[in-house]
Coordinates of C-alpha atoms in Angstrom, one line a residue:
X1 CA 155.5 189.2 127.7
X2 CA 153.5 191.9 127.1
X3 CA 150.3 191.2 125.4
X4 CA 147.1 192.6 124.2
X5 CA 144.9 193.5 126.2
X6 CA 123.5 155.4 130.9
X7 CA 121.5 146.1 131.0
X8 CA 120.3 143.5 128.8
X9 CA 120.6 139.7 129.2
X10 CA 124.1 138.0 129.1
X11 CA 123.5 136.3 126.0
X12 CA 123.0 140.0 124.4
X13 CA 125.9 141.0 126.3
X14 CA 128.4 137.8 125.1
X15 CA 126.9 138.4 121.3
X16 CA 128.0 142.0 121.4
X17 CA 131.5 141.5 122.6
X18 CA 132.1 139.1 120.0
X19 CA 131.2 141.0 117.3
X20 CA 133.4 143.9 118.8
X21 CA 135.9 141.2 118.7
X22 CA 135.4 140.5 114.9
X23 CA 135.6 143.9 114.3
X24 CA 138.7 144.5 116.3
X25 CA 140.7 142.6 114.0
X26 CA 139.1 144.0 110.5
X27 CA 139.8 147.5 111.8
X28 CA 143.5 146.6 113.3
X29 CA 144.4 145.0 110.0
X30 CA 143.1 148.0 108.2
X31 CA 145.0 150.4 110.9
X32 CA 148.1 148.9 110.4
X33 CA 148.1 149.3 106.9
X34 CA 148.0 153.5 107.3
X35 CA 150.6 154.2 110.0
X36 CA 152.8 156.9 109.1
X37 CA 154.4 159.4 111.4
X38 CA 153.2 162.9 111.3
X39 CA 156.1 165.1 110.0
X40 CA 154.4 168.1 111.8
X41 CA 154.7 166.5 115.4
X42 CA 157.0 163.8 115.3
X43 CA 161.1 164.6 115.0
X44 CA 162.5 163.9 111.2
X45 CA 165.6 161.7 110.7
X46 CA 168.0 163.2 108.1
X47 CA 166.0 165.4 105.1
X48 CA 162.1 165.5 105.3
X49 CA 160.7 164.0 102.1
X50 CA 157.6 164.5 100.5
X51 CA 155.1 161.5 102.1
X52 CA 151.4 160.6 101.4
X53 CA 149.0 159.8 104.1
X54 CA 146.3 157.2 103.2
X55 CA 143.2 156.7 104.9
X56 CA 142.8 153.0 106.7
X57 CA 139.8 150.8 105.5
X58 CA 137.4 149.5 107.1
X59 CA 135.0 146.8 105.5
X60 CA 131.7 148.4 104.1
X61 CA 128.6 148.6 106.5
X62 CA 125.1 148.0 105.0
X63 CA 123.4 150.1 107.7
X64 CA 121.4 152.8 106.5
X65 CA 121.8 155.9 107.5
X66 CA 119.0 158.7 107.9
X67 CA 118.6 162.0 105.9
X68 CA 119.5 164.7 107.4
X69 CA 120.3 168.3 106.0
X70 CA 122.8 170.4 107.7
X71 CA 122.3 173.7 105.9
X72 CA 125.0 176.5 106.1
X73 CA 123.1 179.9 107.0
X74 CA 125.4 181.9 107.9
X75 CA 125.1 184.5 105.8
X76 CA 121.5 184.6 105.8
X77 CA 121.5 185.1 109.5
X78 CA 123.6 188.5 109.3
X79 CA 126.6 186.9 110.8
X80 CA 129.2 188.8 109.2
X81 CA 132.0 188.0 112.3
X82 CA 135.8 187.1 110.7
X83 CA 138.4 185.7 113.1
X84 CA 141.5 187.8 113.1
X85 CA 144.9 185.8 114.0
X86 CA 147.2 188.5 113.6
X87 CA 149.5 186.6 111.3
X88 CA 152.2 188.6 110.0
X89 CA 154.5 186.2 108.8
X90 CA 156.4 185.2 111.9
X91 CA 154.4 182.0 112.7
X92 CA 153.9 182.7 116.3
X93 CA 152.0 179.3 117.8
X94 CA 149.0 181.1 119.3
X95 CA 147.6 182.4 115.3
X96 CA 146.5 178.5 114.8
X97 CA 145.4 177.5 118.5
X98 CA 142.2 179.9 118.3
X99 CA 138.6 180.5 118.0
X100 CA 136.1 179.2 120.9
X101 CA 132.4 180.1 120.6
X102 CA 129.2 179.8 122.8
X103 CA 126.1 179.4 122.7
X104 CA 123.9 181.1 125.7
X105 CA 121.3 183.2 126.5
X106 CA 122.7 186.4 127.1
X107 CA 119.2 188.3 127.3
X108 CA 116.7 185.9 128.9
X109 CA 114.5 185.6 126.4
X110 CA 114.5 182.2 125.9
X111 CA 116.7 181.7 122.8
X112 CA 120.5 180.8 122.3
X113 CA 122.5 183.5 121.3
X114 CA 126.2 183.6 119.7
X115 CA 129.5 185.1 121.0
X116 CA 133.0 184.7 119.0
X117 CA 135.9 184.6 120.9
X118 CA 138.6 186.9 118.7
X119 CA 142.0 187.6 119.1
X120 CA 144.1 190.4 117.4
X121 CA 147.6 191.7 115.7
X122 CA 150.6 191.2 117.9
X123 CA 152.6 194.6 119.7
X124 CA 154.0 196.8 116.9
X125 CA 152.0 195.5 114.3
X126 CA 151.4 198.3 111.8
X127 CA 147.2 197.7 111.1
X128 CA 147.1 198.8 114.9
X129 CA 147.9 202.7 114.1
X130 CA 145.3 202.4 110.8
X131 CA 142.5 200.0 112.3
X132 CA 140.5 199.6 114.7
X133 CA 141.1 196.5 116.5
X134 CA 139.3 193.4 116.5
X135 CA 136.8 192.8 119.0
X136 CA 134.7 189.8 120.4
X137 CA 131.9 189.4 118.6
X138 CA 128.0 189.1 120.4
X139 CA 125.2 188.2 118.4
X140 CA 121.6 188.0 119.7
X141 CA 119.8 185.8 118.2
X142 CA 116.4 187.4 116.9
X143 CA 115.1 184.5 114.9
X144 CA 111.5 183.5 115.4
X145 CA 110.1 180.1 116.3
X146 CA 109.8 178.8 112.4
X147 CA 111.2 181.8 111.1
X148 CA 114.3 182.7 109.0
X149 CA 117.6 182.6 110.6
X150 CA 118.0 186.1 112.2
X151 CA 120.5 186.9 114.5
X152 CA 121.9 190.9 115.3
X153 CA 125.2 192.0 116.1
X154 CA 125.1 193.7 119.3
X155 CA 129.0 194.0 120.3
X156 CA 129.1 197.6 120.1
X157 CA 128.7 199.2 123.6
X158 CA 128.1 195.8 125.4
X159 CA 130.7 195.9 127.3
X160 CA 132.4 192.8 125.4
X161 CA 133.4 194.9 122.5
X162 CA 136.7 194.0 123.8
X163 CA 140.3 193.7 121.8
X164 CA 142.8 190.9 123.0
X165 CA 144.5 188.0 122.1
X166 CA 141.3 185.9 122.6
X167 CA 141.1 181.4 122.9
X168 CA 138.3 180.3 125.0
X169 CA 135.1 181.0 126.5
X170 CA 133.4 179.7 129.6
X171 CA 129.9 180.5 130.3
X172 CA 127.9 180.5 133.4
X173 CA 126.1 182.4 136.3
X174 CA 128.8 182.7 138.9
X175 CA 126.8 184.9 141.2
X176 CA 123.1 182.9 140.9
X177 CA 121.7 186.2 139.6
X178 CA 119.7 184.7 137.1
X179 CA 122.2 186.5 134.4
X180 CA 124.7 184.3 132.2
X181 CA 128.2 185.9 133.0
X182 CA 131.3 185.4 130.4
X183 CA 135.1 183.8 131.2
X184 CA 138.0 184.8 128.2
X185 CA 140.9 182.7 128.4
X186 CA 143.7 184.7 126.4
X187 CA 146.9 185.1 125.6
X188 CA 148.1 187.5 128.0
X189 CA 145.7 187.7 131.0
X190 CA 141.9 186.1 130.8
X191 CA 138.9 188.4 131.6
X192 CA 135.7 187.9 133.7
X193 CA 132.6 190.0 132.4
X194 CA 129.4 190.3 134.6
X195 CA 126.0 190.1 133.2
X196 CA 124.5 193.1 133.9
X197 CA 121.3 192.5 131.9
X198 CA 120.0 194.8 129.0
X199 CA 123.2 193.4 127.0
X200 CA 125.7 195.0 129.3
X201 CA 128.7 193.6 130.4
X202 CA 130.9 194.8 132.8
X203 CA 134.9 193.8 133.4
X204 CA 135.3 192.4 137.0
X205 CA 138.5 190.6 136.4
X206 CA 140.4 192.2 139.0
X207 CA 137.8 192.3 141.6
X208 CA 136.7 188.7 141.2
X209 CA 140.8 187.8 141.1
X210 CA 140.4 185.7 138.3
X211 CA 142.9 187.2 135.8
X212 CA 146.1 185.0 135.7
X213 CA 149.3 185.8 135.3
X214 CA 150.3 188.5 131.7
X215 CA 152.8 185.8 131.3
X216 CA 150.0 183.1 130.6
X217 CA 148.4 181.5 127.7
X218 CA 145.3 180.3 128.9
X219 CA 142.7 177.7 127.1
X220 CA 139.9 175.6 128.4
X221 CA 137.7 176.8 131.0
X222 CA 134.8 175.3 133.0
X223 CA 132.3 176.4 135.3
X224 CA 132.2 173.7 137.7
X225 CA 130.5 173.6 141.2
X226 CA 134.0 171.2 142.6
X227 CA 132.1 171.5 146.1
X228 CA 128.3 171.4 145.7
X229 CA 128.1 174.2 147.6
X230 CA 125.5 176.1 145.1
X231 CA 127.8 178.9 143.4
X232 CA 130.0 177.8 140.1
X233 CA 133.8 177.7 140.9
X234 CA 136.2 178.5 138.1
X235 CA 138.7 175.6 135.8
X236 CA 141.2 177.3 134.0
X237 CA 143.6 175.4 131.7
X238 CA 147.0 176.8 130.3
X239 CA 148.8 175.1 127.2
X240 CA 152.5 176.0 127.5
X241 CA 154.6 178.2 128.9
X242 CA 155.0 181.0 125.5
X243 CA 156.2 184.1 124.7
X244 CA 157.0 185.3 121.0
X245 CA 160.9 185.6 122.0
X246 CA 161.0 182.0 123.1
X247 CA 159.2 181.3 119.7
X248 CA 161.4 182.8 117.8
X249 CA 164.8 181.2 119.6
X250 CA 162.8 177.9 119.1
X251 CA 162.8 178.7 114.9
X252 CA 160.8 175.7 114.2
X253 CA 161.3 174.5 110.5
X254 CA 160.5 171.8 108.1
X255 CA 161.8 171.0 104.5
X256 CA 160.5 173.2 102.1
X257 CA 158.5 175.1 104.2
X258 CA 161.1 177.1 106.1
X259 CA 160.0 178.5 109.7
X260 CA 156.9 176.7 110.7
X261 CA 154.6 176.9 113.7
X262 CA 156.2 175.6 116.5
X263 CA 155.9 172.0 118.1
X264 CA 154.3 171.5 122.0
X265 CA 157.4 169.9 123.2
X266 CA 159.5 172.6 122.4
X267 CA 158.2 174.9 124.8
X268 CA 158.2 173.6 128.8
X269 CA 154.7 172.7 130.1
X270 CA 152.0 174.5 132.7
X271 CA 149.5 174.3 135.4
X272 CA 146.2 174.1 135.6
X273 CA 144.1 176.9 137.8
X274 CA 141.1 176.7 139.9
X275 CA 139.3 179.5 141.6
X276 CA 136.8 178.9 144.1
X277 CA 134.0 180.5 144.6
X278 CA 133.7 182.4 147.9
X279 CA 130.5 184.4 147.2
X280 CA 130.0 188.1 147.1
X281 CA 131.8 187.9 143.2
X282 CA 135.3 187.1 144.5
X283 CA 137.0 183.7 143.9
X284 CA 140.3 182.5 145.9
X285 CA 143.0 180.7 144.0
X286 CA 143.1 177.2 145.5
X287 CA 145.6 176.0 142.8
X288 CA 148.3 175.2 144.7
X289 CA 146.2 172.9 146.9
X290 CA 144.0 171.4 145.0
X291 CA 146.1 168.1 143.6
X292 CA 145.7 169.6 140.2
X293 CA 149.5 171.0 139.4
X294 CA 150.8 167.6 138.1
X295 CA 154.8 168.0 138.1
X296 CA 157.1 165.6 136.2
X297 CA 158.7 163.2 139.3
X298 CA 162.2 163.1 137.2
X299 CA 162.3 167.5 136.9
X300 CA 159.8 168.7 139.0
X301 CA 158.7 170.7 136.4
X302 CA 155.0 171.2 135.0
X303 CA 153.3 168.8 132.8
X304 CA 150.5 170.5 131.7
X305 CA 149.9 171.0 128.0
X306 CA 146.2 171.8 128.1
X307 CA 143.6 172.2 125.2
X308 CA 140.7 171.1 126.4
X309 CA 138.8 169.4 129.8
X310 CA 135.5 167.5 130.2
X311 CA 134.1 167.9 133.5
X312 CA 131.9 164.4 134.6
X313 CA 130.8 162.7 137.5
X314 CA 133.1 159.4 136.3
X315 CA 132.3 157.5 139.4
X316 CA 128.9 158.5 140.2
X317 CA 129.6 160.0 143.7
X318 CA 128.0 162.9 143.3
X319 CA 131.0 165.4 142.7
X320 CA 132.3 166.7 139.2
X321 CA 135.9 165.2 138.4
X322 CA 137.9 166.3 135.7
X323 CA 139.2 164.6 132.2
X324 CA 141.9 166.7 130.5
X325 CA 142.8 167.1 127.3
X326 CA 146.8 167.5 126.7
X327 CA 148.7 167.8 123.5
X328 CA 151.7 165.5 123.2
X329 CA 151.8 164.4 127.2
X330 CA 149.8 162.4 129.0
X331 CA 146.0 163.2 130.1
X332 CA 145.2 163.6 133.2
X333 CA 142.2 162.3 135.3
X334 CA 141.3 164.2 138.7
X335 CA 138.8 162.8 140.6
X336 CA 136.9 164.8 143.3
X337 CA 137.8 163.6 146.9
X338 CA 134.9 166.4 147.8
X339 CA 137.3 168.4 150.4
X340 CA 138.3 170.9 147.0
X341 CA 141.1 168.8 146.5
X342 CA 141.9 165.9 143.7
X343 CA 143.5 162.5 143.0
X344 CA 145.4 162.1 139.5
X345 CA 144.5 159.0 138.6
X346 CA 145.0 159.1 134.4
X347 CA 147.7 156.1 134.2
X348 CA 145.5 154.1 136.4
X349 CA 142.3 154.7 134.8
X350 CA 143.6 154.0 131.5
X351 CA 143.0 157.0 130.1
X352 CA 146.5 159.2 130.0
X353 CA 147.8 157.0 126.7
X354 CA 147.2 155.5 123.7
X355 CA 146.9 151.7 123.9
X356 CA 150.8 151.4 123.3
X357 CA 151.4 153.3 126.1
X358 CA 152.1 156.9 124.0
X359 CA 151.1 160.3 124.3
X360 CA 148.9 161.9 121.3
X361 CA 148.1 165.1 120.6
X362 CA 144.9 165.8 122.3
X363 CA 142.9 168.7 121.0
X364 CA 138.5 168.4 121.6
X365 CA 137.1 166.4 124.2
X366 CA 133.7 165.3 125.3
X367 CA 132.1 162.9 127.5
X368 CA 128.8 161.0 127.5
X369 CA 126.5 157.6 128.2
X370 CA 126.4 157.3 124.3
X371 CA 125.1 153.7 124.4
X372 CA 122.3 154.6 126.5
X373 CA 123.3 152.2 129.3
X374 CA 126.3 152.6 132.0
X375 CA 129.3 152.8 130.0
X376 CA 130.4 156.1 129.8
X377 CA 132.6 157.2 126.4
X378 CA 135.2 159.6 126.7
X379 CA 135.9 160.9 123.2
X380 CA 139.0 162.9 122.2
X381 CA 139.6 164.8 118.9
X382 CA 143.5 163.9 118.1
X383 CA 146.4 165.4 115.7
X384 CA 146.9 164.7 112.3
X385 CA 147.8 160.7 111.9
X386 CA 146.6 159.7 115.3
X387 CA 142.6 158.3 115.6
X388 CA 139.7 159.8 117.6
X389 CA 140.3 158.6 121.1
X390 CA 136.9 156.9 122.4
X391 CA 137.7 155.7 125.8
X392 CA 134.8 153.3 127.4
X393 CA 134.5 152.4 131.1
X394 CA 134.6 148.9 132.2
X395 CA 131.9 147.8 134.6
X396 CA 133.7 148.8 138.1
X397 CA 133.2 149.8 141.4
X398 CA 133.6 153.3 142.6
X399 CA 136.8 152.6 143.8
X400 CA 137.9 151.0 139.9
X401 CA 137.8 153.7 137.3
X402 CA 139.0 151.7 134.0
X403 CA 138.3 152.4 130.5
X404 CA 139.7 151.0 127.2
X405 CA 140.2 152.8 124.3
X406 CA 137.4 151.6 121.5
X407 CA 137.6 153.9 118.7
X408 CA 138.3 151.3 116.2
X409 CA 135.6 148.9 117.0
X410 CA 133.1 151.2 117.2
X411 CA 133.7 153.0 114.1
X412 CA 135.3 156.7 115.7
X413 CA 138.9 155.9 114.7
X414 CA 139.9 154.4 111.0
X415 CA 138.1 157.1 109.3
X416 CA 139.5 159.9 111.3
X417 CA 143.2 159.5 111.1
X418 CA 144.2 161.8 108.3
X419 CA 142.2 164.8 109.5
X420 CA 143.7 166.9 112.4
X421 CA 140.8 167.1 114.9
X422 CA 140.1 170.1 117.1
X423 CA 136.1 170.6 117.7
X424 CA 134.6 167.1 119.2
X425 CA 130.9 166.5 120.9
X426 CA 128.2 164.2 120.9
X427 CA 124.6 165.3 120.1
X428 CA 121.4 163.5 118.6
X429 CA 120.9 165.3 115.3
X430 CA 118.6 162.9 114.4
X431 CA 116.6 162.9 117.2
X432 CA 116.5 159.1 117.1
X433 CA 117.8 158.7 121.1
X434 CA 121.4 157.7 120.2
X435 CA 123.9 160.3 120.3
X436 CA 126.2 160.7 117.8
X437 CA 129.6 162.7 117.2
X438 CA 130.7 165.9 115.0
X439 CA 134.4 167.0 114.6
X440 CA 135.5 170.2 113.4
X441 CA 139.0 169.9 111.6
X442 CA 141.7 171.6 110.0
X443 CA 145.4 171.8 109.9
X444 CA 148.2 174.0 111.4
X445 CA 150.4 174.7 108.4
X446 CA 148.5 176.5 105.3
X447 CA 151.1 174.8 102.8
X448 CA 151.0 171.4 104.7
X449 CA 150.6 169.6 101.1
X450 CA 154.3 170.5 100.3
X451 CA 154.8 168.2 102.7
X452 CA 152.8 165.8 103.3
X453 CA 151.0 164.8 99.6
X454 CA 147.2 164.6 100.6
X455 CA 147.1 166.0 103.5
X456 CA 145.2 170.0 103.1
X457 CA 145.1 172.7 105.4
X458 CA 141.4 173.3 105.1
X459 CA 139.3 169.7 106.0
X460 CA 135.9 168.4 106.1
X461 CA 134.1 168.3 109.2
X462 CA 133.3 164.8 109.3
X463 CA 129.9 163.8 111.0
X464 CA 129.5 159.9 113.0
X465 CA 125.8 158.7 113.1
X466 CA 125.6 155.9 116.3
X467 CA 123.8 153.0 114.5
X468 CA 123.2 151.6 117.7
X469 CA 126.3 148.6 117.7
X470 CA 124.0 145.6 116.9
X471 CA 125.8 144.5 113.3
X472 CA 128.9 146.6 113.4
X473 CA 130.6 149.3 114.9
X474 CA 128.6 151.8 116.6
X475 CA 129.7 154.8 114.5
X476 CA 129.1 155.1 111.0
X477 CA 130.8 157.8 109.0
X478 CA 127.9 160.4 107.2
X479 CA 128.5 162.4 104.1
X480 CA 127.2 164.9 101.7
X481 CA 124.9 161.9 100.4
X482 CA 122.7 161.8 103.6
X483 CA 124.0 165.3 105.3
X484 CA 124.4 167.7 102.6
X485 CA 127.2 169.3 101.3
X486 CA 127.5 172.3 103.7
X487 CA 128.5 170.4 106.2
X488 CA 131.1 169.1 104.7
X489 CA 133.1 172.0 103.1
X490 CA 137.0 172.3 104.1
X491 CA 137.5 174.9 106.9
X492 CA 140.5 175.5 108.8
X493 CA 138.1 174.1 111.8
X494 CA 138.7 174.7 115.3
X495 CA 135.8 175.8 118.0
X496 CA 132.4 174.2 117.8
X497 CA 129.2 174.1 119.5
X498 CA 125.4 173.3 119.3
X499 CA 122.0 174.1 119.9
X500 CA 118.8 174.5 119.0
X501 CA 118.9 178.2 117.9
X502 CA 115.2 177.8 115.7
X503 CA 113.1 176.2 118.3
X504 CA 112.3 173.5 116.2
X505 CA 113.9 170.6 118.3
X506 CA 116.9 169.7 116.6
X507 CA 120.4 170.7 117.2
X508 CA 122.2 173.3 115.4
X509 CA 125.8 173.9 114.9
X510 CA 128.4 176.8 114.9
X511 CA 131.5 175.4 113.8
X512 CA 134.7 178.7 113.9
X513 CA 137.9 178.6 111.8
X514 CA 141.4 180.2 112.2
X515 CA 141.4 183.8 110.3
X516 CA 138.0 182.9 108.9
X517 CA 134.3 183.5 108.9
X518 CA 132.4 180.8 111.1
X519 CA 129.4 178.4 109.8
X520 CA 126.5 178.4 111.3
X521 CA 124.7 175.3 110.1
X522 CA 121.0 175.1 110.4
X523 CA 119.6 171.4 110.9
X524 CA 117.0 170.3 108.4
X525 CA 116.0 166.9 109.0
X526 CA 111.9 166.1 108.9
X527 CA 112.2 162.5 109.9
X528 CA 109.2 162.9 112.0
X529 CA 110.8 161.9 115.5
X530 CA 109.5 163.4 118.8
X531 CA 111.9 165.0 121.4
X532 CA 112.1 166.4 124.5
X533 CA 114.1 169.6 126.0
X534 CA 114.7 170.5 129.2
X535 CA 115.9 173.5 131.1
X536 CA 116.8 173.2 134.7
X537 CA 116.9 176.1 136.8
X538 CA 119.0 175.6 140.3
X539 CA 117.3 177.1 143.4
X540 CA 119.9 174.9 146.2
X541 CA 122.3 174.1 143.3
X542 CA 124.0 176.4 141.3
X543 CA 121.2 178.2 139.4
X544 CA 122.6 177.0 135.5
X545 CA 122.5 173.3 137.6
X546 CA 125.4 172.6 135.6
X547 CA 126.3 169.3 136.7
X548 CA 122.9 168.0 136.9
X549 CA 122.3 164.5 135.2
X550 CA 118.4 163.6 133.7
X551 CA 117.8 160.4 133.2
X552 CA 114.9 159.4 130.4
X553 CA 113.6 155.8 130.4
X554 CA 111.9 154.2 127.3
X555 CA 111.6 150.8 125.4
X556 CA 114.1 149.1 127.2
X557 CA 117.1 152.0 127.2
X558 CA 118.3 154.6 129.3
X559 CA 119.1 157.9 128.0
X560 CA 121.2 160.1 130.6
X561 CA 122.6 163.4 129.5
X562 CA 124.7 165.8 131.6
X563 CA 123.6 169.7 131.8
X564 CA 127.3 170.8 131.1
X565 CA 128.3 173.6 128.4
X566 CA 131.7 173.3 128.3
X567 CA 132.4 170.7 125.7
X568 CA 134.8 170.5 122.6
X569 CA 137.3 173.0 121.9
X570 CA 137.8 176.2 123.3
X571 CA 133.6 176.1 123.3
X572 CA 130.5 176.2 125.3
X573 CA 127.2 174.3 123.6
X574 CA 123.8 175.3 124.9
X575 CA 122.7 174.5 128.7
X576 CA 119.4 172.9 127.9
X577 CA 118.8 169.2 127.6
X578 CA 117.5 167.5 124.2
X579 CA 116.8 163.7 124.2
X580 CA 115.7 162.2 120.9
X581 CA 112.6 160.1 121.0
X582 CA 112.4 158.5 117.9
X583 CA 109.1 156.9 116.8
X584 CA 108.1 156.8 120.7
X585 CA 105.1 159.0 121.9
X586 CA 105.4 158.1 125.4
X587 CA 108.5 157.8 128.0
X588 CA 108.4 155.4 131.2
X589 CA 110.0 157.2 133.4
X590 CA 112.2 160.7 133.7
X591 CA 114.7 161.7 136.7
X592 CA 116.4 164.6 137.5
X593 CA 119.9 164.1 140.0
X594 CA 120.6 167.7 141.0
X595 CA 124.0 168.5 141.7
X596 CA 124.1 168.0 145.6
X597 CA 122.7 164.4 145.4
X598 CA 118.5 165.7 145.3
X599 CA 116.6 163.6 142.9
X600 CA 113.2 164.7 141.2
X601 CA 110.6 162.6 139.5
X602 CA 109.0 164.4 136.4
X603 CA 105.8 163.5 135.1
X604 CA 104.1 163.9 131.6
X605 CA 106.4 166.2 130.0
X606 CA 105.2 167.8 126.6
X607 CA 106.2 166.0 123.5
X608 CA 108.1 167.9 121.1
X609 CA 108.3 171.3 123.5
X610 CA 110.7 172.7 125.7
X611 CA 110.1 172.4 129.2
X612 CA 111.5 174.1 132.0
X613 CA 111.9 172.7 135.2
X614 CA 113.2 174.5 138.9
X615 CA 114.6 172.6 141.8
X616 CA 112.0 172.2 144.7

């Protein structure tokens, strides 16, 4: 096809386990009453009828949530971007899948700027003849500390003012020159833009050798140093093998709607790509020998239908591994063998399927130590009528990775069932030292309520506050009374990311939506909590320090965060790491583990401020 251009005493552990067991019984009983198959993702038998989806109910909690208001400042900030999906009635699947966004400091002035990924019109669309084509949109952050939000559109003449059928974005300084570069995934070929400085970017796709094929539909991407050699390599995922002709031939329909957006199982799977950074601006495609290209053992056909990836060191061996979220087929877990190859161990780890051995419609993904102990959580936003997943690691040796889905017991599952989840990430929105979860939601079909009563195209975001799990589930849903109404305004949500754009220490949020404007939500919490922020600069490691870990110990807890902008859905969050301290005014210990394993201790960082640390 040709398409446009981080131990408590044993008694405490046992008590916690017993509490969780009780919550399992309550939540499972509730969830069973809410099980209804999604008509848009499961084949119907006989005529499709109007169905009603009801969210499963869980016992109320007496936990009091903090009062933190998120305020929509999109217009006030001067952001006027609108996503264009190119829809013209044909219901082509990519039209409802795009919308990545990135927070990155393109001009090196210390604050995060915004890049919105856009799509465009399909070939032959009459709008091409009479309108300027939609392009990516770059907004420079001109907000003054303590001032009103202000962003300036600097797209024109930047080199990012290009029109393509864009999907996602990955930002990283691939040549370690101190300027962050941009990789855009798309339908019909990807693009790498080298940051020249002065607000200018050059398309170096061809010379770098990372464009991919014109017949590919690329989605998630991540800059990671797979071999700890000090430069960033590039992982690129693909969704399905697709073309407009194949989509029209499949001709997916829903009773009451007619032609509908296609189902992933109607299209062949794909394999991801891995590009090794050779230096001097060139990459070598090592996909075929990397072990990432999983094929169905029965058919020999590619299996992946990937929408998101979480790069994370799963086994604490100092090398980045990959958890890949697939839509309607099993998730993959690739462990790094330290020689440029990976082993796929998804089924053995428990991350491949749901608790019943079924694949789900996985969209967004993130990984974090949300309990402030050694347990690692992998959260995945799934399709409508499929709960969020929260796979939590069990204590094990490095040779035995084992996760169980604790979404129900931890409170992240039942409340999410009705919604179609895309963007998802962990972040500490109230600066209490515990990681919370936000999901951006929205359906595929504009008229879905005609098929499923109670389901809407535009859906509110969900915010789950981390209560610590002492008296019940760890995560408790917030609402407009404690987080403000702006966050929960219904959207066709897709990409999402966080950053502290106004320099006040708390994390602000941006959410994109299909064929519409994004929403910039300023975090207006005034809880008086203290915080630390760190920006790492690698010297032996990659300059962005992607893959580094910072561990903060205080009051018997261990707060561990990884430098990793790739999270959520098709999106990138800021590089600096934020540690909420709650009421604490001192910490016991701060340790950095740089990519490659070198450790560094940090003494007496300034409270309520950003500290830049260079690798010694």
